[in-house]
Short mmCIF file of C-alpha atoms in Angstrom, two decimals:
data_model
loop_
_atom_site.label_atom_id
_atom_site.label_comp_id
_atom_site.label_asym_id
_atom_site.label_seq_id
_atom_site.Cartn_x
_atom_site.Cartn_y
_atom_site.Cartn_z
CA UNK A 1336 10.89 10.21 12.37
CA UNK A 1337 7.58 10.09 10.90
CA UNK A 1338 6.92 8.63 7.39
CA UNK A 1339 10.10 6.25 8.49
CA UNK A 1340 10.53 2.71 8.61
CA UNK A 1341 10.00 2.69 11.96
CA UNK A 1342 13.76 2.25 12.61
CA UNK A 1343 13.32 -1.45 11.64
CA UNK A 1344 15.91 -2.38 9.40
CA UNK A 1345 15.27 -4.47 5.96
CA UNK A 1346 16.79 -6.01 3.99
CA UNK A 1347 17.92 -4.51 0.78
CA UNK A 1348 16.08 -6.76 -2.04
CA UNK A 1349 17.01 -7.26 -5.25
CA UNK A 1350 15.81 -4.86 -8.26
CA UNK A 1351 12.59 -7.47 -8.23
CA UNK A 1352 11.90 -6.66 -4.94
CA UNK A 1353 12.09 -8.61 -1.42
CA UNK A 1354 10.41 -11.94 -2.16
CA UNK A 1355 9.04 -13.35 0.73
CA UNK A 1356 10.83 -16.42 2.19
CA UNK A 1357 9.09 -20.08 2.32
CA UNK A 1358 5.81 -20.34 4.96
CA UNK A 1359 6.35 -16.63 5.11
CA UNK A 1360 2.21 -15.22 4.59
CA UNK A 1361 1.37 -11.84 4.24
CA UNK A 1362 -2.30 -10.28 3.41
CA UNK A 1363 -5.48 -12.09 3.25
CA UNK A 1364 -9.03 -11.21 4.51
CA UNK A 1365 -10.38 -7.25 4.70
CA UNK A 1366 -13.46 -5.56 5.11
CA UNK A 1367 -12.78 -1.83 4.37
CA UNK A 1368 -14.58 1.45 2.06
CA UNK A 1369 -13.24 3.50 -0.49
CA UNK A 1370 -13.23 6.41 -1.40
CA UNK A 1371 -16.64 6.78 -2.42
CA UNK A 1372 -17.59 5.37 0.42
CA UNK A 1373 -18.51 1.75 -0.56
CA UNK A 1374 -17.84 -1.20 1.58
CA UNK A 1375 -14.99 -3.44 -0.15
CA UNK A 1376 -13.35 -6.96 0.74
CA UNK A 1377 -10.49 -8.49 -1.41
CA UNK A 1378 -13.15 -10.37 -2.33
CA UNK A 1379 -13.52 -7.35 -4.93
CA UNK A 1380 -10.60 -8.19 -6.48
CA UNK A 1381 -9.87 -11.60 -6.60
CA UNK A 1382 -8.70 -12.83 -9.53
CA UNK A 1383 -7.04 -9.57 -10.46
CA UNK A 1384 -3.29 -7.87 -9.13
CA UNK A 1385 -2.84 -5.06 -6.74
CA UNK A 1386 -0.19 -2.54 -5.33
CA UNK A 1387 -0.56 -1.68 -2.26
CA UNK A 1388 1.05 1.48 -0.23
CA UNK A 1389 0.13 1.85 3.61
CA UNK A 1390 0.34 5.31 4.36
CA UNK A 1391 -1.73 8.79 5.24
CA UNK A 1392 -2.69 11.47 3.12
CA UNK A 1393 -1.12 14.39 5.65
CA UNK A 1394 1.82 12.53 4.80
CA UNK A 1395 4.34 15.28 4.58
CA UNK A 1396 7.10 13.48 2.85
CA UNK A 1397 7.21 9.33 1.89
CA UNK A 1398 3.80 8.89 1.47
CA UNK A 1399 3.45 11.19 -1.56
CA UNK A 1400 6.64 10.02 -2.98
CA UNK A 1401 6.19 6.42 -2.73
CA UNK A 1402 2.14 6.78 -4.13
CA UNK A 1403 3.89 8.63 -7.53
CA UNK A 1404 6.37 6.04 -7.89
CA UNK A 1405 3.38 2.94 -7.45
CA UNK A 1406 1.52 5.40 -10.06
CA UNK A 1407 4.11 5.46 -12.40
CA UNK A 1408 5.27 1.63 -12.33
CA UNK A 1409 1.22 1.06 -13.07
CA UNK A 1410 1.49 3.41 -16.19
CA UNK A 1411 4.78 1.69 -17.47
CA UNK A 1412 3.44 -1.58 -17.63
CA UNK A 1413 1.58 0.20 -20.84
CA UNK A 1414 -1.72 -2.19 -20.94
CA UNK A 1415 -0.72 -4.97 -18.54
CA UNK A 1416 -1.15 -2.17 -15.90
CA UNK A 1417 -4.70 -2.06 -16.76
CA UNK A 1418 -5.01 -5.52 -14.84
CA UNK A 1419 -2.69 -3.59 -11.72
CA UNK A 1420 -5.24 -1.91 -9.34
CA UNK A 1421 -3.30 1.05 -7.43
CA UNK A 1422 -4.13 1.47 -3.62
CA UNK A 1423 -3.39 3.24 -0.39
CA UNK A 1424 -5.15 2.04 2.14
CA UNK A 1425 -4.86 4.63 5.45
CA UNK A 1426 -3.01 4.35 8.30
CA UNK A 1427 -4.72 6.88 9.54
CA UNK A 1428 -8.91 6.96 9.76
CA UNK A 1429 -9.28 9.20 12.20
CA UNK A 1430 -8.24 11.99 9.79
CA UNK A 1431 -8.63 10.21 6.21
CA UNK A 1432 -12.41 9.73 4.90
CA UNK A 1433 -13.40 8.46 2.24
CA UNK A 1434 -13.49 12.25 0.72
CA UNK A 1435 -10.38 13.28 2.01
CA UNK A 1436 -8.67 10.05 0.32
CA UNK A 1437 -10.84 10.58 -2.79
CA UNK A 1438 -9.26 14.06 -3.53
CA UNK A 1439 -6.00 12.77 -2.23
CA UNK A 1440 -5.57 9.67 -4.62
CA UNK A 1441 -6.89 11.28 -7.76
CA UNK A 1442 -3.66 13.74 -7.72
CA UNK A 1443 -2.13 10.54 -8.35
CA UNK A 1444 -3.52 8.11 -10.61
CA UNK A 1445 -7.08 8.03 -12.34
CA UNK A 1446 -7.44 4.25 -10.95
CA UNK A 1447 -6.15 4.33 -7.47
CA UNK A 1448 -8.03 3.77 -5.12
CA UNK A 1449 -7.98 5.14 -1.40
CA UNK A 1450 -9.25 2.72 1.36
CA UNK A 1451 -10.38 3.51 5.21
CA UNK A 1452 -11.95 1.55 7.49
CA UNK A 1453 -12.84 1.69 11.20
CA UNK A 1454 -9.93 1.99 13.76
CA UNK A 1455 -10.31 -1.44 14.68
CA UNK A 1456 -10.57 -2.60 10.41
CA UNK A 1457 -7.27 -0.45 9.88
CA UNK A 1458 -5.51 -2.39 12.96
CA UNK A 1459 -6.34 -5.64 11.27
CA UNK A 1460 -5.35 -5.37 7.56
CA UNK A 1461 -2.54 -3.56 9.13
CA UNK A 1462 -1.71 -6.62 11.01
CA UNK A 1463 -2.18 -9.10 8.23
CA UNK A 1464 0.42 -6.85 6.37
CA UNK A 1465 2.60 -6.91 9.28
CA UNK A 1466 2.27 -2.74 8.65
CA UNK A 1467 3.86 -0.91 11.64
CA UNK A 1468 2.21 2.47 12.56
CA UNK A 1469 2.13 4.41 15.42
CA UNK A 1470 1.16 7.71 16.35
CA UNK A 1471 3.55 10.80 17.01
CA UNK A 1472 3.02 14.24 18.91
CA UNK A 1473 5.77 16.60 18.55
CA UNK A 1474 5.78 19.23 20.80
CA UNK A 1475 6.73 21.80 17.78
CA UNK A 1476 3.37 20.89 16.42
CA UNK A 1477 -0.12 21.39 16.74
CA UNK A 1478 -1.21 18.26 14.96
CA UNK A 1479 0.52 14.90 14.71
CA UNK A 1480 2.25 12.37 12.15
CA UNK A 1481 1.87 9.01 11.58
CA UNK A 1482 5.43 6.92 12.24
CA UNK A 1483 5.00 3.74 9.41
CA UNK A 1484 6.74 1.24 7.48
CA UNK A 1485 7.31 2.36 3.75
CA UNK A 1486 6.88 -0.55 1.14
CA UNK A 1487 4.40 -1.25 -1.87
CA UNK A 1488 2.91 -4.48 -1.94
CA UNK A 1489 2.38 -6.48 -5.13
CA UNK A 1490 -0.58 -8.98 -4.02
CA UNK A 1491 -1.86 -11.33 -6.53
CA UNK A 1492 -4.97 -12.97 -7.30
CA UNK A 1493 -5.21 -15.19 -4.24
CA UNK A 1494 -5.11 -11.75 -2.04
CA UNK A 1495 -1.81 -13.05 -0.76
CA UNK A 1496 1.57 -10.83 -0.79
CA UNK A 1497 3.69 -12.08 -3.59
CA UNK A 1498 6.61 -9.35 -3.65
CA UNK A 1499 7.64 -6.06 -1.36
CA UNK A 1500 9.26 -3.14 -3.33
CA UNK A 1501 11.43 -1.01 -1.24
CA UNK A 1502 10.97 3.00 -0.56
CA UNK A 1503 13.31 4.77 -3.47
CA UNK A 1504 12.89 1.79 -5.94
CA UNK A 1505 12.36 3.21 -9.68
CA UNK A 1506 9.06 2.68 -10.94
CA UNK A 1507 10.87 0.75 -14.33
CA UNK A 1508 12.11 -2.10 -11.81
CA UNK A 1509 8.88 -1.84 -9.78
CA UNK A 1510 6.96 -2.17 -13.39
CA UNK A 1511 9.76 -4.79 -14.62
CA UNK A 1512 9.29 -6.93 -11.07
CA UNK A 1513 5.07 -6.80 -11.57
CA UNK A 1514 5.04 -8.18 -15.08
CA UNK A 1515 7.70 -11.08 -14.45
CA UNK A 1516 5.24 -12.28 -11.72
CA UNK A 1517 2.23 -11.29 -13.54
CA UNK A 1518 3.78 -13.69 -16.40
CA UNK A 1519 5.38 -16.51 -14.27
CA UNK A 1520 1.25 -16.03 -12.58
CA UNK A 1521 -0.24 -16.93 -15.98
CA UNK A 1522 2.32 -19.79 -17.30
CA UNK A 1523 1.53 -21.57 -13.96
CA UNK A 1524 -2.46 -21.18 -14.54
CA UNK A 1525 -2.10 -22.49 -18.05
#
């Protein structure tokens, strides 16, 4: 099934999300460019908090879904979503440039941002995410789907994964989740 989870089970996580258990590290290091075509690291956003979506913008069905809910938890966060940069990085760079994903992720929020890389950059932030994605022909069809895992990704400052949000989950609880760790972030720093 494309836009599926791969046929991986998960578990079901709480409404704050799946946290991520002890020694468990997910993200880090990227070298990618958005959608105006700029080279980016997460070097370009340290400090600050992201949601993340890996996904494809011929995306019949998840994809769209799952980018409007991330869009909406940003915008009910009222201003602490300010400090909440929206992204979908591609699964997909053959197909998605950075003009493809700049039209695509403006039908969705005025701050998200769409990132591509090479093949070979997409493989790697893919595999720091532990992101499954795979390519699939269907004989019914003249062009193909991307098979991929479905989750947002809350990543903090440090550009490390601090909470997964599960496809279906209401933006209010994804919103809800983002602030509790955007607070328990700042008591810790103080």
């Amino acid at each position: 099934m494309a836009c599926s989870s791969g046929g991986q089970q998960a578990p079901i996580p709480s409404a704050g999300g799946i946290q991520l258990p002890q020694g468990t590290s997910l993200g880090g290091p990227f070298s990618l460019t958005d959608q105006t075509g700029r080279a980016v690291t997460e070097r370009d956003f340290a400090g600050g908090w992201m949601l993340i979506y890996f996904g494809y913008t011929y995306c019949p069905d998840v994809c769209p879904t799952e980018l409007g809910t991330m869009a909406a938890a940003v915008d009910a966060m009222g201003a602490a979503g300010e400090k909440v940069v929206p992204a979908l990085i591609t699964i997909d760079p053959q197909r998605d440039t950075p003009a493809q994903l700049a039209d695509y992720v403006a039908r969705f929020h005025p701050r998200m941002l769409g990132l591509t890389g090479t093949p070979e950059q997409v493989a790697e932030v893919a595999r720091r995410y532990r992101v499954y994605f795979a390519r699939v022909q269907r004989a019914e069809m003249t062009d193909y789907l991307m098979d991929h895992s479905s989750f947002i990704y809350l990543v903090g400052p440090d550009a490390r994964v601090r909470s997964l949000f599960r496809p279906e989950m209401r933006p209010e609880d994804i919103a809800a989740a983002v602030a509790a760790q955007m607070g328990g972030a700042a008591r810790r720093n103080s």
